[in-house]
Coordinates of C-alpha atoms in Angstrom, one line a residue:
M29 CA -13.6 67.1 -10.1
S30 CA -15.8 65.1 -11.9
Q31 CA -14.0 61.5 -11.2
L32 CA -15.6 62.4 -7.4
K33 CA -19.2 63.1 -8.4
P34 CA -19.8 59.5 -8.7
S35 CA -18.2 58.4 -5.7
T36 CA -20.2 61.2 -4.0
S37 CA -23.5 60.1 -5.5
C38 CA -23.1 56.6 -4.3
I39 CA -22.5 57.9 -1.0
S40 CA -25.6 59.7 -1.0
S41 CA -27.6 56.8 -1.8
N42 CA -26.0 54.3 0.6
H43 CA -26.8 56.9 3.1
Q44 CA -30.3 56.9 1.8
I45 CA -30.6 53.4 2.1
H46 CA -29.1 53.4 5.8
N47 CA -32.0 56.0 6.9
S48 CA -34.7 54.0 4.8
S49 CA -34.0 50.7 6.7
H50 CA -33.2 52.8 10.1
V51 CA -36.9 54.4 10.0
F52 CA -38.5 50.8 8.9
L53 CA -37.0 49.4 11.7
Q54 CA -37.8 52.1 14.0
H55 CA -41.3 52.1 12.9
H56 CA -41.6 48.3 13.7
W57 CA -40.0 48.8 17.2
K58 CA -42.6 51.6 18.0
L59 CA -45.2 49.0 17.3
F60 CA -43.7 46.3 19.2
Q61 CA -43.4 48.8 22.0
S62 CA -47.2 49.8 21.9
N63 CA -48.1 45.9 21.9
I64 CA -46.1 45.7 25.2
S65 CA -47.9 49.2 26.5
H66 CA -51.2 47.5 26.0
P67 CA -51.7 44.6 28.1
S68 CA -55.0 44.0 26.4
R69 CA -53.9 43.1 23.2
L70 CA -51.7 40.6 24.7
S71 CA -54.1 39.3 27.7
H72 CA -54.3 35.8 26.4
F73 CA -50.6 35.5 27.0
P74 CA -49.4 34.8 30.5
S75 CA -46.8 36.9 32.1
I76 CA -43.4 34.7 32.3
N77 CA -40.3 36.4 33.3
C78 CA -37.7 34.0 32.5
N79 CA -34.5 33.9 30.0
L80 CA -35.2 31.8 27.1
R81 CA -32.9 29.0 28.3
D82 CA -34.9 28.8 31.4
I83 CA -37.9 28.8 29.2
R84 CA -36.9 25.7 27.2
Q85 CA -36.2 24.2 30.4
R86 CA -39.6 24.6 31.4
I87 CA -41.1 23.3 27.7
A88 CA -39.3 20.1 28.1
T89 CA -40.3 19.2 32.0
V90 CA -44.2 20.0 30.5
K91 CA -43.8 17.7 27.8
N92 CA -42.3 14.9 30.2
A93 CA -45.2 15.5 32.9
Q94 CA -47.6 15.3 29.7
K95 CA -45.8 11.9 28.5
I96 CA -46.7 10.6 31.9
T97 CA -49.9 11.8 32.4
E98 CA -50.7 10.4 29.2
A99 CA -50.1 7.3 30.0
M100 CA -51.5 6.8 33.3
K101 CA -54.8 8.0 31.6
L102 CA -54.3 5.1 28.9
V103 CA -53.3 2.6 31.9
A104 CA -56.8 3.8 34.1
A105 CA -58.6 3.4 31.1
A106 CA -57.8 0.0 30.0
K107 CA -58.5 -1.1 33.8
V108 CA -62.2 0.6 34.4
R109 CA -63.0 -1.6 31.8
R110 CA -62.4 -4.6 33.6
A111 CA -63.7 -3.5 36.7
Q112 CA -66.6 -1.9 35.3
E113 CA -67.7 -5.0 33.7
A114 CA -66.9 -6.9 37.2
V115 CA -69.3 -3.9 38.7
V116 CA -72.0 -4.4 36.0
N117 CA -71.9 -8.3 36.3
G118 CA -71.8 -8.6 40.0
R119 CA -74.8 -6.6 40.5
P120 CA -77.5 -9.1 39.6
F121 CA -76.3 -12.1 41.7
S122 CA -75.8 -9.7 44.8
E123 CA -79.3 -8.4 44.2
A124 CA -80.7 -11.7 43.7
L125 CA -78.8 -13.2 47.3
I126 CA -80.5 -10.2 49.0
D127 CA -84.1 -11.1 47.7
V128 CA -83.3 -14.6 48.8
I129 CA -82.3 -13.9 52.0
Y130 CA -84.9 -11.8 53.2
S131 CA -87.7 -14.4 52.0
I132 CA -86.2 -16.7 53.7
N133 CA -85.8 -14.3 56.9
Q134 CA -89.7 -13.4 56.8
Q135 CA -90.6 -17.4 57.0
C136 CA -88.3 -17.4 59.9
Q137 CA -90.2 -14.5 61.7
L138 CA -93.2 -16.3 61.0
E139 CA -91.9 -19.1 63.0
D140 CA -90.3 -17.3 65.4
V141 CA -86.7 -18.1 64.8
D142 CA -83.8 -16.3 66.3
I143 CA -81.0 -15.5 63.6
P144 CA -78.3 -13.7 65.2
L145 CA -77.0 -11.5 62.1
T146 CA -80.8 -10.2 61.6
D147 CA -81.2 -9.7 65.2
I148 CA -82.3 -5.7 65.9
R149 CA -81.5 -4.6 69.1
P150 CA -81.1 -0.9 70.5
V151 CA -78.0 0.7 69.0
K152 CA -74.8 2.0 71.3
K153 CA -72.0 1.3 69.1
V154 CA -71.7 1.2 65.3
A155 CA -69.2 -0.2 63.2
L156 CA -68.2 2.1 59.9
V157 CA -66.4 0.3 57.5
V158 CA -64.5 2.9 55.5
I159 CA -63.3 1.6 51.8
S160 CA -60.6 4.4 50.3
G161 CA -58.4 4.2 47.7
E162 CA -55.0 2.6 47.3
R163 CA -53.7 5.4 45.4
G164 CA -53.9 9.0 45.1
L165 CA -53.7 10.9 41.6
C166 CA -57.4 10.5 41.2
G167 CA -58.8 13.9 41.3
G168 CA -61.2 14.4 44.8
F169 CA -62.0 10.7 45.2
N170 CA -60.6 9.7 48.2
N171 CA -61.1 13.4 49.9
I172 CA -65.1 13.0 49.3
I173 CA -65.0 9.3 51.1
L174 CA -63.0 10.1 53.7
R175 CA -65.2 13.5 54.4
K176 CA -68.5 11.6 54.2
A177 CA -67.0 9.1 57.2
E178 CA -66.0 12.7 59.4
T179 CA -69.7 13.9 58.7
R180 CA -70.9 10.4 60.0
I181 CA -68.6 10.1 62.8
A182 CA -69.7 14.0 64.0
E183 CA -73.6 12.5 63.5
L184 CA -73.1 9.5 65.8
K185 CA -71.3 11.4 68.1
N186 CA -74.5 14.1 68.0
L187 CA -76.6 11.3 69.0
G188 CA -74.5 10.1 71.7
L189 CA -73.4 6.6 70.0
D190 CA -70.3 5.2 70.1
Y191 CA -68.3 3.9 66.9
T192 CA -65.7 2.2 65.7
V193 CA -63.6 2.2 62.3
I194 CA -62.6 -0.2 60.3
S195 CA -60.3 1.0 57.6
V196 CA -59.9 -0.5 53.9
G197 CA -57.3 1.2 51.7
K198 CA -53.7 3.0 52.2
K199 CA -55.3 6.5 51.8
G200 CA -57.7 6.1 54.4
N201 CA -55.3 4.0 56.7
S202 CA -52.9 7.4 56.4
Y203 CA -55.7 9.4 57.1
F204 CA -56.7 8.1 60.3
L205 CA -53.6 7.0 61.3
R206 CA -53.0 11.0 61.5
R207 CA -55.8 11.4 63.8
P208 CA -55.6 9.4 66.7
S209 CA -58.6 10.9 68.2
V210 CA -60.9 8.7 66.1
S211 CA -61.3 5.0 66.8
V212 CA -60.0 2.5 64.4
D213 CA -60.4 -1.3 65.0
R214 CA -58.5 -2.5 62.4
F215 CA -56.4 -1.1 58.9
I216 CA -56.4 -3.2 56.1
E217 CA -54.8 -3.2 52.9
G218 CA -55.2 -4.6 49.1
E219 CA -53.7 -4.6 45.8
G220 CA -54.9 -5.0 42.8
F221 CA -58.3 -5.9 42.0
P222 CA -60.5 -7.1 44.9
S223 CA -60.9 -10.6 45.2
V224 CA -62.6 -13.3 47.8
K225 CA -60.3 -13.8 50.0
D226 CA -59.7 -9.7 50.5
S227 CA -63.6 -9.3 51.1
Q228 CA -63.5 -12.3 53.9
V229 CA -61.0 -10.6 55.7
I230 CA -63.3 -7.7 56.2
A231 CA -66.3 -9.8 56.7
D232 CA -65.0 -12.0 59.4
D233 CA -63.7 -9.1 61.2
V234 CA -67.2 -7.6 60.8
F235 CA -69.2 -10.9 61.8
S236 CA -67.4 -11.4 64.9
L237 CA -67.9 -7.8 66.3
F238 CA -71.5 -8.4 65.4
V239 CA -72.2 -11.4 66.7
S240 CA -70.2 -10.9 70.2
E241 CA -72.4 -7.6 70.6
E242 CA -69.4 -5.6 70.8
V243 CA -71.2 -3.5 67.9
D244 CA -74.8 -3.3 67.3
K245 CA -75.1 -2.0 64.0
V246 CA -72.6 -2.2 61.1
E247 CA -72.4 0.4 58.2
L248 CA -70.6 0.3 54.8
L249 CA -69.0 3.6 53.5
Y250 CA -68.1 3.1 49.6
T251 CA -68.1 5.2 46.7
K252 CA -71.1 4.0 44.3
F253 CA -70.0 3.7 40.4
V254 CA -72.4 5.7 38.5
S255 CA -70.9 5.9 35.1
L256 CA -67.3 7.0 33.7
V257 CA -68.0 10.8 35.2
K258 CA -69.9 10.3 37.9
S259 CA -69.9 8.3 41.3
N260 CA -71.9 8.9 44.6
P261 CA -70.3 8.3 48.4
V262 CA -73.1 5.7 50.1
I263 CA -73.5 4.5 53.3
Q264 CA -74.9 1.4 53.4
T265 CA -76.1 -0.9 56.3
L266 CA -74.7 -4.2 56.0
L267 CA -75.8 -5.8 59.7
P268 CA -78.4 -6.4 61.0
L269 CA -80.2 -7.6 58.0
S270 CA -82.6 -4.6 56.8
A271 CA -86.2 -4.8 57.4
K272 CA -87.6 -4.5 53.6
G273 CA -84.7 -6.6 52.1
E274 CA -82.8 -3.9 50.1
V275 CA -79.7 -2.5 50.7
V276 CA -80.7 1.1 52.0
D277 CA -78.3 3.5 53.4
G278 CA -78.3 5.3 56.8
N279 CA -81.4 7.2 56.5
G280 CA -83.6 4.1 55.2
N281 CA -83.2 5.1 51.6
C282 CA -82.6 2.0 49.1
V283 CA -79.2 2.7 47.1
D284 CA -80.0 0.0 44.1
A285 CA -80.1 1.1 40.5
N286 CA -83.0 -0.4 38.8
E287 CA -81.3 0.8 35.8
D288 CA -77.8 1.3 35.2
E289 CA -76.2 3.0 32.4
F290 CA -73.2 0.9 31.1
F291 CA -70.1 3.0 29.3
R292 CA -68.2 1.1 27.3
L293 CA -64.7 2.2 26.3
T294 CA -63.9 1.8 22.6
T295 CA -61.7 3.5 19.7
K296 CA -63.1 5.7 17.1
E297 CA -60.6 7.4 14.6
G298 CA -57.4 6.6 16.7
K299 CA -59.2 8.2 19.6
L300 CA -60.9 6.9 22.9
A301 CA -64.9 6.9 22.6
V302 CA -67.5 6.3 25.0
E303 CA -70.7 4.1 24.1
R304 CA -73.5 4.3 26.4
D305 CA -75.8 1.5 27.1
K306 CA -78.9 0.9 29.8
L307 CA -79.4 -2.3 31.5
M308 CA -82.7 -2.7 33.1
R309 CA -83.1 -5.0 36.1
K310 CA -86.6 -6.9 37.1
K311 CA -87.3 -8.0 40.6
E312 CA -89.2 -11.1 40.8
G313 CA -91.0 -11.6 44.2
F314 CA -90.6 -15.1 45.7
L315 CA -94.1 -16.8 46.1
P316 CA -95.9 -16.8 50.0
N317 CA -96.4 -20.6 50.3
M318 CA -92.8 -21.3 49.2
E319 CA -91.8 -24.3 51.5
F320 CA -88.2 -25.5 52.6
E321 CA -86.8 -28.9 52.5
Q322 CA -84.4 -28.0 55.1
D323 CA -84.8 -25.9 58.1
P324 CA -84.6 -22.1 57.3
V325 CA -82.6 -21.6 60.3
Q326 CA -79.9 -23.8 58.3
I327 CA -80.1 -22.1 55.1
L328 CA -79.7 -18.7 56.9
D329 CA -76.9 -19.6 58.5
A330 CA -75.2 -21.0 55.2
L331 CA -76.2 -18.0 53.5
M332 CA -75.5 -15.3 55.8
P333 CA -71.5 -15.5 55.7
L334 CA -71.9 -15.5 51.6
Y335 CA -74.4 -12.3 52.0
L336 CA -71.7 -10.6 54.0
N337 CA -68.7 -11.7 51.8
N338 CA -70.7 -10.7 48.4
Q339 CA -71.9 -7.4 50.1
I340 CA -68.1 -6.5 50.7
L341 CA -66.8 -7.7 47.6
R342 CA -69.4 -5.6 45.7
A343 CA -68.5 -2.4 48.0
L344 CA -65.1 -3.1 47.2
Q345 CA -65.2 -3.7 43.1
E346 CA -68.1 -0.5 43.1
S347 CA -64.9 1.3 44.8
L348 CA -62.5 0.2 42.7
A349 CA -64.2 1.4 39.2
S350 CA -65.2 4.9 40.8
E351 CA -61.3 5.4 41.6
L352 CA -60.0 4.1 38.4
A353 CA -62.6 6.6 36.6
S354 CA -61.8 9.4 38.8
R355 CA -58.0 8.8 37.7
M356 CA -58.4 8.7 34.3
N357 CA -60.5 11.8 34.6
A358 CA -57.8 13.6 36.4
M359 CA -55.2 12.5 34.1
S360 CA -57.0 13.5 31.1
N361 CA -57.5 16.8 32.8
A362 CA -53.6 16.8 33.6
T363 CA -52.8 15.9 30.0
D364 CA -55.1 18.9 28.6
N365 CA -53.5 21.8 31.0
A366 CA -50.0 20.3 30.3
L367 CA -50.7 21.2 26.3
E368 CA -52.2 24.4 26.9
L369 CA -49.0 25.6 29.4
Q370 CA -46.4 24.1 26.5
K371 CA -48.2 26.4 23.9
D372 CA -48.0 29.2 26.5
L373 CA -44.5 28.7 27.3
S374 CA -43.5 28.0 23.6
N375 CA -45.4 31.9 23.0
A376 CA -43.6 32.9 25.5
Y377 CA -40.5 31.8 23.9
N378 CA -41.2 33.4 20.6
R379 CA -41.7 36.5 21.9
Q380 CA -38.3 36.8 23.9
R381 CA -36.6 35.5 20.7
Q382 CA -38.2 38.0 18.3
T383 CA -37.4 40.5 21.1
K384 CA -33.9 40.0 21.1
I385 CA -33.4 39.6 17.3
T386 CA -34.9 43.2 16.9
N387 CA -32.7 44.6 19.4
E388 CA -29.8 43.1 17.9
I389 CA -31.0 44.2 14.6
L390 CA -31.5 47.8 15.9
E391 CA -27.9 47.6 17.5
I392 CA -26.3 46.9 13.9
V393 CA -28.2 49.4 12.4
A394 CA -27.2 52.1 15.1
G395 CA -23.4 50.8 14.8
A396 CA -23.7 51.2 10.9
E397 CA -25.1 55.0 11.5
A398 CA -22.1 55.6 13.7
L399 CA -19.7 54.7 11.3
L400 CA -20.8 57.1 8.6

């Protein structure tokens, strides 16, 4: 009998160990269930009802999407710098050209000279040159300018005026093709950075419509580039030449900026950074006693096609810079959202994996108790 006492004490000690481990696991399991029963403690975790395999696949998919959006962001950031420099560098020439044409036009008015492109006649039909983007994935860039065009068309209809649209850009073309009620004169597409040839195609069409008196006014609808985070849709009166010699919108307000904020993309500590500069414009007026060696009519005939081409090229450059900046911001937001979603999925995966391990341990302990 004395030989059986040690074995009995060993069995009782093992039984106590199993009971203590079982109590420990039950205590932690109750704590885990109490956390689930109180959603306030896990309110920052999304409800994802998937098994572990599906969550792993979703994490891999989000990682691939995040790589794509990050690459598109870097590509847009590289292109927007070139487009921004083209916009800012082209503005002084454009404004100086308008000042020259205005001064010559004033001289011609004093001499009672008729210039077709400056002829102001009663407006019966308006041509709208709508410049949109060539691609998507740029936030609300295309929707804003197309909504602006729809608003302008509604205003012209309320005034009892006829209209026609010259659509520039693939997104605008597809938008107006789905709306046969909108009168479209021509669809124009472009690729890459705008060039003089691209603007010349639009200028020739606008010139023929205005000189043949098919339209009495030409308006240019595009997105004006302000900064990397801001752009404004504007309506610029292209023809006839405005009375004040300024680039004005449909309400007669000047859309030229006397002070431009120029943002330069740089790198700081291996990350993209932005530096801000301000460029001031100073306009110098022409002398009232200016004399022309040639006939002012000949000078205007030579400058007006250059004016049309320059203004349309400027609008194309402004629109492209705004599109690239909008795409860079949209892809940056998409990248941030992908990283946040990836973090939430990883947390959900770890919680489900922890739950599965806890259940397996409880089953092992319960099976060990059944054998005793």
